[in-house]
Amino acid sequence: MERDRLYEVDALRLLAALCVVLYHYTFSGWSKNETAVVFAAESTVTRYGYLGVDLFFLISGFVVLMSAWGRTPRQFAVSRLVRLYPAYWFGIAVTSIVILTLGQGLYQVTPVQFLVNLTMFQAVADIPNVDVVYWTLWSEMRFYFIILALTLVGMTKTRVLGVMWGWLALTFAVQAGLLPQAADLMVQSEFSHYFVGGMALFLLYRFGMSWQIALLVPICLGNAVYQAVRYANAVGERYHVSYSAVAVGAVVVAIFLVMTLVALRVTKPLGRPGMVTAGALTYPLYLLHASIGFVLFNLLDDYVNAYVLLAGVIVLMLAAAYGVHRVVEQPLAPRLKRWALGKQPVPA
C-alpha cells in the first residue's frame, strides 16, 4: 500500500541508474571507441559505475518480493508485464529510429533483431540486443519467473526461505562445477546472491530478524564480493584498465549496508513523497540513455565543450525519461491492468 512505500528506495534506484549512465558516458563509450569524447581523469572513479547494476539487482530482490506478497499469480504477472513492456517497446522504437537516422553506422538494427527484441527474450534466440543495456532485463525476467512460481504454490515465509536456500545451494553448485553450465540459465550464479539477498532483506523488513536471515545476508554478501571482484577483473581486461579489488568490495559492502538499513527502517525518516518521481525516471532513463547518448555525443562533440555536452545529454535523457513516464507509462499502465484483470483488484 502507498503508506508502506519506501520512498528512499526510489531515490536509490535513480542513484543506481545515474551511476550506470556516468559509467557509459565517461568511461565505456570512449573506451570502446563508440564516442570520441574522452573523460580520462573522471573515469578513474566512474569506471566503477557499472556496480549500479548490482544495486539494481539487490533492490529488485527486495521490492519485487514485496510487490508479489499477497498477490495472485495473475495479478503479479500483469503487474510486472505492465511495468516492463510499454516503456521497453517505446525505448526500442526510439532507439532504433535514432540509430537508423542519426547513428552514422555506429550501430545496426535489422528487422528481425528489432522484432525479436520486442519479446525481451532475445537472449534465448541468441539475437543481439538493440541496446547493450537490455541484457539486465533478461536477468530480471528470470528472477520474476521464480517469484511467479512462489505465487503459484502460495507464498509463505517458510516457502520463500526454502527457495532462497535452494537457490543459494544451486549457485554454489554451479560455481564449483558440480552442475552443467546450462543450469546457470536459471540459477544466474553471477548475480543470484543479489536477488536472494534482497529477498532476505525484505523478510527482515516484514517479519524481523531470524537466524536464517542472519545467515543468508552475510552469505549473499560474501559471494557478492567474490563474484564482483572476479567480474571487475573481466571488465578490466576488456577495457585494458585495472580495478581495485578493495574498492569493488567496499562498494558491494556499502550496497548491502544501505539496503540493510532500509530493511531495518533506519532510513524511513529520510524518505520523501517527491522521491517517487525519481524512482519513476529510473527505468525509462536506463532504457534510453546508452546508444542514443552515444549518438548525440558523436553528433555534437565538435561543437560543444565536453563537460557541457555531458551535462546536457544527461539532462536531456532525464527529461526524455520523464516524458516517457508521463506520456507512455502513466496513461497505459492502468488501462492495460483493467484490460488484463477486468474488475479484479490489484494491491498497491
Coordinates of C-alpha atoms in Angstrom, one line a residue:
M1 CA 0.0 0.0 0.0
E2 CA 1.1 3.6 -0.6
R3 CA 1.7 4.2 3.2
D4 CA 4.2 1.3 3.1
R5 CA 6.1 2.7 0.1
L6 CA 9.8 3.1 0.8
Y7 CA 10.5 6.5 -0.8
E8 CA 14.2 6.3 -0.1
V9 CA 14.4 3.2 -2.3
D10 CA 13.0 5.3 -5.2
A11 CA 16.0 7.7 -4.7
L12 CA 18.4 4.8 -4.5
R13 CA 17.1 3.4 -7.9
L14 CA 17.7 6.7 -9.6
L15 CA 21.2 6.9 -8.0
A16 CA 22.0 3.5 -9.4
A17 CA 20.8 4.5 -12.8
L18 CA 22.9 7.7 -12.8
C19 CA 26.0 5.6 -11.8
V20 CA 25.4 3.4 -14.9
V21 CA 24.8 6.5 -17.1
L22 CA 28.1 8.1 -15.9
Y23 CA 29.9 4.7 -16.5
H24 CA 28.8 4.7 -20.1
Y25 CA 29.2 8.3 -20.9
T26 CA 32.6 8.9 -19.2
F27 CA 34.3 5.6 -19.5
S28 CA 32.9 2.7 -21.6
G29 CA 31.8 4.8 -24.5
W30 CA 35.2 6.2 -25.4
S31 CA 37.0 3.1 -24.2
K32 CA 35.1 1.0 -26.8
N33 CA 35.5 3.8 -29.4
E34 CA 31.8 4.5 -29.5
T35 CA 32.4 8.1 -28.8
A36 CA 35.5 10.4 -29.3
V37 CA 34.7 12.4 -26.1
V38 CA 37.3 11.3 -23.5
F39 CA 37.0 11.8 -19.8
A40 CA 40.2 10.1 -18.7
A41 CA 40.6 11.7 -15.3
E42 CA 36.9 11.2 -14.3
S43 CA 36.9 7.6 -15.5
T44 CA 39.3 6.6 -12.7
V45 CA 36.2 6.9 -10.5
T46 CA 33.3 6.5 -12.9
R47 CA 34.6 3.2 -14.3
Y48 CA 33.1 1.7 -11.1
G49 CA 29.7 3.0 -12.1
Y50 CA 28.6 -0.4 -13.6
L51 CA 28.2 -1.5 -10.0
G52 CA 24.9 0.4 -10.1
V53 CA 23.5 -2.7 -11.7
D54 CA 24.5 -4.7 -8.6
L55 CA 22.4 -2.2 -6.5
F56 CA 19.6 -2.6 -9.0
F57 CA 19.5 -6.3 -8.5
L58 CA 19.6 -6.1 -4.7
I59 CA 16.8 -3.6 -4.8
S60 CA 14.8 -5.9 -7.2
G61 CA 15.1 -8.8 -4.8
F62 CA 13.6 -6.7 -2.1
V63 CA 10.8 -4.8 -3.9
V64 CA 9.7 -7.5 -6.3
L65 CA 9.1 -9.9 -3.5
M66 CA 7.4 -7.1 -1.6
S67 CA 5.1 -6.4 -4.6
A68 CA 4.3 -10.1 -5.1
W69 CA 3.4 -10.7 -1.4
G70 CA -0.4 -11.3 -1.2
R71 CA -1.0 -11.2 -4.9
T72 CA -2.4 -14.0 -7.1
P73 CA -0.1 -15.3 -9.9
R74 CA -2.2 -13.4 -12.4
Q75 CA -2.0 -10.1 -10.5
F76 CA 1.8 -10.4 -10.1
A77 CA 2.3 -11.4 -13.8
V78 CA 0.2 -8.5 -15.0
S79 CA 1.9 -6.0 -12.7
R80 CA 5.3 -7.0 -14.0
L81 CA 4.3 -7.1 -17.7
V82 CA 2.6 -3.7 -17.4
R83 CA 5.6 -2.3 -15.6
L84 CA 8.2 -3.6 -18.1
Y85 CA 6.8 -3.7 -21.6
P86 CA 5.2 -0.3 -22.6
A87 CA 8.3 1.7 -21.8
Y88 CA 10.5 -1.0 -23.2
W89 CA 8.7 -1.1 -26.5
F90 CA 8.9 2.7 -26.7
G91 CA 12.6 2.6 -25.9
I92 CA 13.3 0.1 -28.6
A93 CA 11.3 2.1 -31.2
V94 CA 13.0 5.4 -30.3
T95 CA 16.5 3.9 -30.0
S96 CA 16.1 2.1 -33.4
I97 CA 14.9 5.3 -35.1
V98 CA 17.8 7.3 -33.7
I99 CA 20.3 4.6 -34.7
L100 CA 19.0 4.3 -38.2
T101 CA 18.6 8.0 -38.9
L102 CA 21.5 9.6 -36.9
G103 CA 23.8 6.8 -36.0
Q104 CA 26.2 7.2 -38.9
G105 CA 26.7 3.4 -39.0
L106 CA 27.8 3.2 -35.4
Y107 CA 25.2 0.5 -34.7
Q108 CA 23.0 -1.7 -36.8
V109 CA 19.4 -2.7 -36.2
T110 CA 17.9 -5.4 -38.5
P111 CA 14.1 -6.0 -38.8
V112 CA 14.5 -9.5 -37.3
Q113 CA 16.6 -8.1 -34.4
F114 CA 14.0 -5.4 -33.8
L115 CA 11.1 -7.8 -33.7
V116 CA 12.8 -10.4 -31.5
N117 CA 13.9 -7.7 -29.1
L118 CA 10.2 -6.7 -28.6
T119 CA 9.7 -10.0 -26.8
M120 CA 12.5 -9.3 -24.3
F121 CA 13.6 -12.9 -24.8
Q122 CA 16.3 -12.2 -27.5
A123 CA 19.0 -13.8 -25.4
V124 CA 17.2 -17.2 -25.7
A125 CA 17.4 -16.9 -29.5
D126 CA 21.0 -15.5 -29.3
I127 CA 19.9 -12.3 -31.1
P128 CA 21.9 -9.2 -30.2
N129 CA 20.2 -6.5 -28.0
V130 CA 19.1 -3.4 -29.8
D131 CA 20.8 -1.5 -26.9
V132 CA 23.5 -3.1 -24.9
V133 CA 21.8 -2.3 -21.5
Y134 CA 18.9 -4.6 -22.3
W135 CA 20.9 -7.6 -21.0
T136 CA 19.9 -6.8 -17.4
L137 CA 16.2 -7.2 -18.3
W138 CA 16.6 -10.8 -19.1
S139 CA 18.2 -11.3 -15.7
E140 CA 15.3 -9.6 -14.1
M141 CA 12.8 -11.6 -16.1
R142 CA 14.3 -14.9 -14.9
F143 CA 14.0 -13.7 -11.4
Y144 CA 10.3 -12.9 -12.0
F145 CA 9.7 -16.5 -13.1
I146 CA 11.0 -17.7 -9.7
I147 CA 8.7 -15.2 -7.8
L148 CA 5.8 -16.2 -10.1
A149 CA 6.4 -19.9 -9.1
L150 CA 6.2 -18.9 -5.5
T151 CA 2.8 -17.1 -6.1
L152 CA 1.6 -20.3 -7.8
V153 CA 2.3 -22.6 -4.8
G154 CA 1.3 -20.0 -2.3
M155 CA 3.7 -17.5 -0.7
T156 CA 4.7 -18.0 2.9
K157 CA 7.8 -17.1 4.8
T158 CA 8.8 -20.8 5.1
R159 CA 8.4 -21.5 1.4
V160 CA 10.3 -18.3 0.4
L161 CA 13.2 -19.2 2.7
G162 CA 13.3 -22.7 1.3
V163 CA 13.5 -21.3 -2.2
M164 CA 16.3 -18.9 -1.2
W165 CA 18.4 -21.7 0.5
G166 CA 17.8 -23.9 -2.6
W167 CA 18.8 -21.1 -5.0
L168 CA 22.0 -20.4 -3.0
A169 CA 22.8 -24.1 -2.9
L170 CA 22.4 -24.3 -6.7
T171 CA 24.6 -21.1 -7.0
F172 CA 27.4 -22.7 -5.2
A173 CA 27.0 -26.0 -7.1
V174 CA 27.3 -24.1 -10.4
Q175 CA 30.4 -22.2 -9.2
A176 CA 32.0 -25.4 -8.0
G177 CA 31.4 -27.1 -11.4
L178 CA 29.0 -29.7 -9.9
L179 CA 26.3 -28.7 -12.3
P180 CA 26.4 -28.2 -16.1
Q181 CA 26.9 -24.7 -17.3
A182 CA 23.4 -24.8 -18.9
A183 CA 21.9 -24.9 -15.4
D184 CA 23.2 -21.3 -15.0
L185 CA 20.4 -20.2 -17.4
M186 CA 18.1 -20.1 -14.4
V187 CA 20.5 -20.1 -11.5
Q188 CA 22.3 -16.9 -12.6
S189 CA 25.2 -17.6 -10.2
E190 CA 26.9 -14.3 -11.2
F191 CA 24.0 -12.3 -9.7
S192 CA 21.8 -14.7 -7.7
H193 CA 23.2 -13.5 -4.4
Y194 CA 21.8 -10.1 -5.0
F195 CA 18.3 -11.3 -5.7
V196 CA 18.4 -13.7 -2.7
G197 CA 20.0 -11.1 -0.5
G198 CA 17.3 -8.6 -1.4
M199 CA 14.6 -11.2 -0.7
A200 CA 16.2 -11.9 2.7
L201 CA 16.2 -8.2 3.5
F202 CA 12.6 -7.9 2.6
L203 CA 11.8 -10.7 5.0
L204 CA 13.8 -8.8 7.6
Y205 CA 11.7 -5.7 6.9
R206 CA 8.4 -7.6 7.1
F207 CA 9.0 -10.1 9.8
G208 CA 12.0 -9.0 11.7
M209 CA 15.3 -10.8 12.4
S210 CA 15.6 -14.6 12.4
W211 CA 18.6 -16.9 12.5
Q212 CA 18.0 -17.8 8.8
I213 CA 18.1 -14.2 7.7
A214 CA 21.1 -13.6 9.9
L215 CA 22.9 -16.3 7.9
L216 CA 21.5 -15.6 4.5
V217 CA 22.5 -12.0 4.2
P218 CA 26.2 -12.4 5.1
I219 CA 26.5 -15.5 2.8
C220 CA 25.0 -13.5 0.0
L221 CA 27.3 -10.6 0.8
G222 CA 30.4 -12.8 0.8
N223 CA 29.5 -14.4 -2.6
A224 CA 28.7 -10.9 -4.0
V225 CA 32.1 -9.6 -3.1
Y226 CA 33.8 -12.7 -4.5
Q227 CA 31.9 -12.5 -7.8
A228 CA 32.2 -8.7 -8.0
V229 CA 36.0 -8.9 -7.8
R230 CA 36.0 -11.6 -10.5
Y231 CA 33.7 -9.6 -12.7
A232 CA 35.8 -6.5 -12.2
N233 CA 38.9 -8.3 -13.4
A234 CA 37.0 -9.4 -16.5
V235 CA 35.8 -5.8 -17.1
G236 CA 39.3 -4.6 -16.6
E237 CA 40.7 -7.0 -19.2
R238 CA 38.0 -6.0 -21.7
Y239 CA 38.9 -2.3 -21.4
H240 CA 42.6 -2.6 -20.6
V241 CA 42.3 -0.9 -17.2
S242 CA 42.8 -2.1 -13.6
Y243 CA 40.2 -2.2 -10.9
S244 CA 40.9 -2.1 -7.2
A245 CA 39.6 -5.2 -5.5
V246 CA 39.3 -3.3 -2.3
A247 CA 37.3 -0.5 -3.9
V248 CA 34.9 -3.0 -5.6
G249 CA 34.5 -4.9 -2.4
A250 CA 33.8 -1.7 -0.5
V251 CA 31.1 -0.7 -2.9
V252 CA 29.4 -4.0 -2.6
V253 CA 29.5 -3.9 1.2
A254 CA 28.1 -0.4 1.0
I255 CA 25.3 -1.5 -1.2
F256 CA 24.3 -4.3 1.3
L257 CA 24.7 -1.9 4.2
V258 CA 22.4 0.7 2.8
M259 CA 19.7 -1.9 1.9
T260 CA 20.1 -3.4 5.4
L261 CA 19.4 0.0 6.9
V262 CA 16.3 0.2 4.7
A263 CA 15.2 -3.2 5.9
L264 CA 15.7 -2.1 9.5
R265 CA 13.6 1.0 8.8
V266 CA 16.5 3.3 9.8
T267 CA 16.3 5.2 6.5
K268 CA 12.5 5.7 6.8
P269 CA 12.7 9.3 8.1
L270 CA 14.8 10.2 5.0
G271 CA 12.1 9.3 2.6
R272 CA 10.0 12.0 0.9
P273 CA 7.0 11.6 -1.4
G274 CA 8.8 13.6 -4.0
M275 CA 11.3 10.7 -4.4
V276 CA 8.6 8.7 -6.2
T277 CA 9.3 10.8 -9.3
A278 CA 13.0 9.9 -9.0
G279 CA 12.0 6.3 -9.0
A280 CA 9.7 6.8 -11.9
L281 CA 12.5 8.2 -14.0
T282 CA 14.8 5.2 -13.4
Y283 CA 13.5 2.6 -15.8
P284 CA 13.0 4.9 -18.9
L285 CA 16.3 6.6 -18.2
Y286 CA 18.0 3.2 -18.2
L287 CA 16.3 2.2 -21.4
L288 CA 17.1 5.3 -23.4
H289 CA 20.4 6.6 -22.3
A290 CA 23.1 4.4 -23.8
S291 CA 23.0 4.2 -27.6
I292 CA 21.0 7.4 -28.0
G293 CA 23.5 9.2 -25.8
F294 CA 26.5 7.9 -27.7
V295 CA 24.9 9.1 -31.0
L296 CA 24.4 12.5 -29.5
F297 CA 28.0 12.7 -28.3
N298 CA 29.2 11.9 -31.8
L299 CA 26.9 14.4 -33.5
L300 CA 27.8 17.3 -31.2
D301 CA 31.4 16.7 -29.8
D302 CA 32.9 19.0 -32.5
Y303 CA 30.7 21.9 -31.5
V304 CA 30.2 21.7 -27.7
N305 CA 32.6 21.6 -24.8
A306 CA 32.9 18.0 -23.4
Y307 CA 31.6 18.8 -19.9
V308 CA 28.7 21.0 -21.2
L309 CA 27.9 18.1 -23.6
L310 CA 28.0 15.6 -20.8
A311 CA 25.7 17.6 -18.6
G312 CA 23.4 18.5 -21.5
V313 CA 22.9 14.9 -22.6
I314 CA 22.3 13.7 -19.0
V315 CA 19.6 16.5 -18.6
L316 CA 18.1 15.6 -21.9
M317 CA 17.9 11.9 -21.0
L318 CA 16.3 12.7 -17.7
A319 CA 13.8 15.0 -19.5
A320 CA 13.1 12.2 -22.0
A321 CA 12.6 9.7 -19.2
Y322 CA 10.1 12.0 -17.5
G323 CA 8.3 12.3 -20.8
V324 CA 8.1 8.5 -21.3
H325 CA 6.8 8.2 -17.7
R326 CA 4.1 10.8 -18.2
V327 CA 3.1 10.0 -21.8
V328 CA 3.6 6.3 -22.0
E329 CA 3.7 4.6 -18.6
Q330 CA 1.1 6.6 -16.7
P331 CA -1.7 6.5 -19.3
L332 CA -1.1 2.9 -20.4
A333 CA -0.5 1.1 -17.1
P334 CA -4.0 1.4 -15.6
R335 CA -5.7 0.7 -18.9
L336 CA -3.6 -2.4 -19.5
K337 CA -4.3 -3.6 -16.0
R338 CA -8.0 -3.1 -16.4
W339 CA -7.9 -4.9 -19.7
A340 CA -5.9 -7.9 -18.3
L341 CA -7.6 -8.2 -14.9
G342 CA -11.1 -6.9 -15.5
K343 CA -12.6 -5.9 -12.2
Q344 CA -10.0 -7.9 -10.2
P345 CA -8.4 -5.5 -7.8
V346 CA -4.6 -5.2 -7.8
P347 CA -2.9 -4.4 -4.4
A348 CA -0.9 -1.3 -4.5

